Short mmCIF file of C-alpha atoms in Angstrom, two decimals:
data_model
loop_
_atom_site.label_atom_id
_atom_site.label_comp_id
_atom_site.label_asym_id
_atom_site.label_seq_id
_atom_site.Cartn_x
_atom_site.Cartn_y
_atom_site.Cartn_z
CA MET A 3 53.39 95.27 117.00
CA THR A 4 50.01 96.94 117.47
CA THR A 5 47.51 96.39 120.53
CA SER A 6 45.14 94.58 118.23
CA GLN A 7 47.87 92.13 117.10
CA VAL A 8 48.80 91.46 120.76
CA SER A 9 45.37 90.62 121.55
CA SER A 10 44.85 88.45 118.59
CA GLU A 11 47.97 86.52 119.55
CA THR A 12 46.87 86.34 123.30
CA ALA A 13 43.64 85.00 122.42
CA GLU A 14 45.13 82.41 120.02
CA SER A 15 47.56 81.27 122.69
CA ALA A 16 44.75 81.24 125.25
CA GLY A 17 42.73 79.27 122.86
CA LYS A 18 45.71 76.44 122.35
CA THR A 19 46.24 76.43 126.05
CA GLY A 20 42.44 75.62 126.63
CA GLN A 21 42.49 72.89 123.84
CA THR A 22 45.52 71.42 125.55
CA ALA A 23 44.01 71.75 128.88
CA GLY A 24 40.77 69.87 127.60
CA MET A 25 42.89 67.01 125.96
CA GLN A 26 44.52 66.63 129.34
CA CYS A 27 41.22 66.44 131.08
CA ARG A 28 39.82 63.91 128.62
CA LEU A 29 42.86 61.91 129.17
CA THR A 30 42.68 62.27 132.69
CA ILE A 31 38.99 60.99 132.68
CA THR A 32 39.59 58.10 130.20
CA LEU A 33 42.74 56.58 131.64
CA PRO A 34 41.10 55.52 135.03
CA ILE A 35 38.23 54.09 133.43
CA ALA A 36 40.65 51.75 131.33
CA LEU A 37 42.57 50.92 134.47
CA ILE A 38 39.30 50.02 136.29
CA ALA A 39 38.48 47.92 133.63
CA LEU A 40 41.59 45.96 133.40
CA ILE A 41 41.63 45.57 137.34
CA ALA A 42 38.03 44.01 137.19
CA CYS A 43 38.35 41.84 134.28
CA GLY A 44 42.06 41.50 133.05
CA PRO A 45 43.42 39.28 135.84
CA ALA A 46 40.57 36.89 135.84
CA THR A 47 40.60 36.67 132.13
CA ILE A 48 44.18 36.12 131.94
CA THR A 49 44.34 33.42 134.68
CA HIS A 50 41.36 31.49 133.09
CA ALA A 51 43.12 31.51 129.82
CA ALA A 52 46.22 30.48 131.44
CA GLU A 53 44.58 27.65 133.26
CA GLU A 54 43.02 26.20 130.02
CA GLU A 55 46.34 26.45 128.42
CA ALA A 56 48.08 24.58 131.11
CA ALA A 57 45.14 21.92 131.29
CA ALA A 58 44.99 21.28 127.56
CA PRO A 59 47.31 18.25 126.56
CA PRO A 60 50.12 19.13 124.06
CA PRO A 61 49.23 18.18 120.39
CA PRO A 62 50.91 15.02 119.21
CA PRO A 63 53.80 15.72 116.92
CA ASP A 64 53.20 15.32 113.18
CA ILE A 65 54.51 11.97 111.92
CA CYS A 66 55.69 11.79 108.38
CA ARG A 67 56.76 8.75 106.31
CA SER A 68 59.61 8.92 103.70
CA ARG A 69 62.15 6.43 102.34
CA ASP A 70 65.89 6.43 102.72
CA SER A 71 68.63 6.04 100.19
CA SER A 72 68.18 2.36 100.36
CA GLY A 73 64.40 2.52 99.82
CA ASN A 74 63.63 1.65 103.44
CA ILE A 75 60.52 3.19 104.88
CA VAL A 76 61.51 5.69 107.61
CA PHE A 77 59.08 7.38 110.07
CA SER A 78 60.14 10.46 111.78
CA ASP A 79 58.74 13.97 113.44
CA GLN A 80 60.84 15.93 111.00
CA CYS A 81 58.48 16.58 108.07
CA GLY A 82 60.25 18.00 104.92
CA ASP A 83 58.88 18.70 101.52
CA ARG A 84 59.10 15.09 100.08
CA ARG A 85 57.88 13.59 103.15
CA GLU A 86 54.35 11.96 103.42
CA GLU A 87 52.27 12.97 106.69
CA VAL A 88 50.97 9.80 108.54
CA GLU A 89 47.58 10.01 110.24
CA LEU A 90 47.88 8.32 113.54
CA ARG A 91 44.90 6.16 114.71
CA GLU A 92 43.76 5.82 118.38
CA ALA A 93 45.55 2.79 120.24
CA THR A 94 43.83 -0.36 120.52
CA MET A 95 44.28 -2.26 123.85
CA PHE A 96 44.88 -5.86 123.57
CA THR A 97 44.99 -8.69 126.23
CA PRO A 98 47.12 -11.61 125.44
CA PRO A 99 45.44 -15.01 125.95
CA ASP A 100 46.70 -17.40 128.74
CA THR A 101 49.57 -19.33 127.21
CA ARG A 102 50.19 -21.36 130.37
CA SER A 103 49.86 -25.00 130.13
CA LYS A 104 46.79 -26.95 131.49
CA SER A 105 49.11 -28.41 134.13
CA ALA A 106 50.07 -25.11 135.08
CA ARG A 107 46.60 -23.70 135.41
CA ARG A 108 45.52 -26.80 137.41
CA ALA A 109 48.18 -26.42 139.95
CA GLU A 110 46.78 -23.03 140.89
CA VAL A 111 43.25 -24.75 141.79
CA PRO A 112 43.04 -25.71 145.43
CA HIS A 113 43.64 -29.54 145.62
CA THR A 114 40.88 -31.65 147.16
CA PRO A 115 42.15 -34.80 148.66
CA LYS A 116 40.65 -37.83 146.66
CA PHE A 117 38.17 -39.58 148.63
CA ILE A 118 39.44 -43.47 149.27
CA PRO A 119 36.62 -45.54 150.26
CA TYR A 120 36.54 -47.49 153.44
CA GLY A 121 37.38 -51.20 153.52
CA ARG A 122 34.48 -51.97 155.79
CA LEU A 123 31.14 -50.29 156.78
CA ALA A 124 28.38 -52.19 158.12
CA ILE A 125 25.59 -52.29 160.67
CA THR A 126 26.44 -55.33 163.02
CA GLY A 127 23.55 -54.87 165.51
CA PRO A 128 20.79 -55.69 165.41
CA GLU A 129 21.69 -58.46 162.98
CA ALA A 130 19.94 -58.49 159.70
CA GLY A 131 16.43 -60.14 159.97
CA GLU A 132 16.92 -60.19 163.79
CA ASN A 133 13.64 -60.35 165.78
CA LEU A 134 13.66 -58.00 168.98
CA ARG A 135 11.50 -57.74 171.84
CA ASP A 136 11.55 -54.69 173.92
CA ASN A 137 8.28 -53.05 175.38
CA ALA A 138 9.88 -49.75 175.96
CA GLY A 139 11.14 -49.74 172.28
CA ASN A 140 14.94 -49.65 173.02
CA VAL A 141 17.10 -50.64 170.48
CA HIS A 142 20.97 -50.59 170.49
CA ILE A 143 22.53 -50.14 167.16
CA SER A 144 26.14 -50.90 166.34
CA VAL A 145 28.32 -50.00 163.36
CA ARG A 146 31.60 -51.52 161.93
CA ILE A 147 33.98 -49.24 160.13
CA GLU A 148 37.50 -50.01 158.83
CA PRO A 149 39.76 -48.19 159.12
CA GLY A 150 38.98 -45.57 161.35
CA LEU A 151 37.16 -42.26 160.20
CA GLN A 152 39.45 -39.89 158.30
CA PRO A 153 39.74 -36.13 159.25
CA GLY A 154 36.67 -34.18 158.32
CA HIS A 155 34.48 -37.37 158.01
CA ARG A 156 31.70 -38.48 160.44
CA LEU A 157 29.40 -41.51 160.65
CA GLN A 158 25.66 -41.27 160.37
CA VAL A 159 23.00 -43.67 161.03
CA LEU A 160 19.63 -43.83 159.30
CA LEU A 161 16.41 -45.44 160.66
CA ASP A 162 14.00 -45.81 158.06
CA GLY A 163 15.66 -43.11 155.93
CA LYS A 164 16.05 -40.67 158.75
CA PRO A 165 19.19 -39.62 160.68
CA VAL A 166 19.45 -40.64 164.40
CA GLY A 167 22.32 -40.05 166.73
CA PRO A 168 24.53 -38.96 167.59
CA LEU A 169 26.74 -42.14 167.90
CA SER A 170 29.33 -42.68 170.54
CA GLY A 171 31.93 -45.36 170.67
CA GLY A 172 30.48 -46.97 167.30
CA GLY A 173 27.08 -47.30 168.65
CA ILE A 174 23.94 -45.65 169.26
CA GLN A 175 21.00 -46.35 171.76
CA LEU A 176 17.51 -45.51 170.44
CA GLU A 177 14.43 -45.22 172.69
CA ASN A 178 10.65 -45.68 172.02
CA VAL A 179 11.12 -47.12 168.57
CA ASP A 180 7.77 -48.26 167.06
CA ARG A 181 6.90 -51.81 166.71
CA GLY A 182 7.29 -53.55 163.36
CA GLU A 183 10.04 -53.91 160.68
CA HIS A 184 12.74 -51.27 160.46
CA GLU A 185 15.57 -50.48 158.17
CA LEU A 186 19.06 -49.34 159.23
CA ARG A 187 21.87 -47.83 157.08
CA ALA A 188 25.27 -46.38 157.96
CA VAL A 189 26.57 -43.42 155.96
CA ILE A 190 29.94 -41.66 155.89
CA VAL A 191 29.56 -37.85 155.25
CA ASP A 192 32.04 -35.21 154.80
CA ALA A 193 32.01 -31.78 156.65
CA GLY A 194 29.60 -30.28 154.56
CA GLY A 195 27.20 -33.03 155.03
CA GLN A 196 27.66 -34.88 151.42
CA SER A 197 27.32 -38.44 151.50
CA LEU A 198 30.49 -40.17 150.60
CA GLN A 199 29.76 -43.95 151.37
CA GLU A 200 26.77 -45.91 152.40
CA SER A 201 26.50 -49.40 154.07
CA ALA A 202 24.10 -52.13 152.71
CA PRO A 203 20.65 -51.91 154.47
CA SER A 204 19.81 -53.96 157.39
CA SER A 205 16.29 -54.81 158.64
CA PHE A 206 15.17 -55.95 161.91
CA MET A 207 11.63 -56.47 163.56
CA LEU A 208 10.72 -55.06 166.90
CA HIS A 209 7.96 -56.65 169.06
CA ARG A 210 6.21 -54.57 171.63
CA VAL A 211 3.22 -55.41 173.71
CA SER A 212 0.46 -53.34 172.84
CA LYS A 213 -0.57 -50.33 175.39
CA LEU A 214 -3.98 -51.75 175.23
CA LEU A 215 -3.09 -55.24 176.28
CA ARG A 216 -0.57 -53.97 179.05
CA LYS A 217 -3.62 -52.02 180.51
CA ALA A 218 -6.01 -55.18 180.26
CA GLY A 219 -3.35 -57.34 182.08
CA ARG A 220 -3.49 -54.89 185.17
#
């Protein structure tokens, strides 16, 4: 082998070595960039895709319709070549009507005791058409009720349509009633103030000496 051939082979070997070194250098530079990109983007992208896949509901199975050997229609999720695919519609919510009897529904409604009218409810004093004389305008009113008041009921007296009271022991004492004719009425009311029963009206006449006459007599 001549000196020139040795030099040529040495140069060729050096060129291959340099080319290999260059490839190794490029691989050394390229590989870390790919790793950095994978570390920066890969895990987040993979995690997000996994979350979307887990959150998505599984697709409904395909339902197919076919006929068995007896000609009956059969539905199955195993679809073959001779089976017809069935399109599933969205389920419709249905509320069944109340089939209970009227008596059963009435039993659930709170029962209010039926009002039983009192046997007697009347103004007994002053007597109807009575003339009273009292310069101070004092009038004692008496009421008769039979039987006694039921639970939740109360007795109210109206003087010329306006309530007065309260009653004590079946009577009430009024003071400074104006002279003239007045009308009395007894009323039974419930706890809510609703009128349940009224007595017949009773009128009386109250006479009082005028204040002017009393001053003149002094």
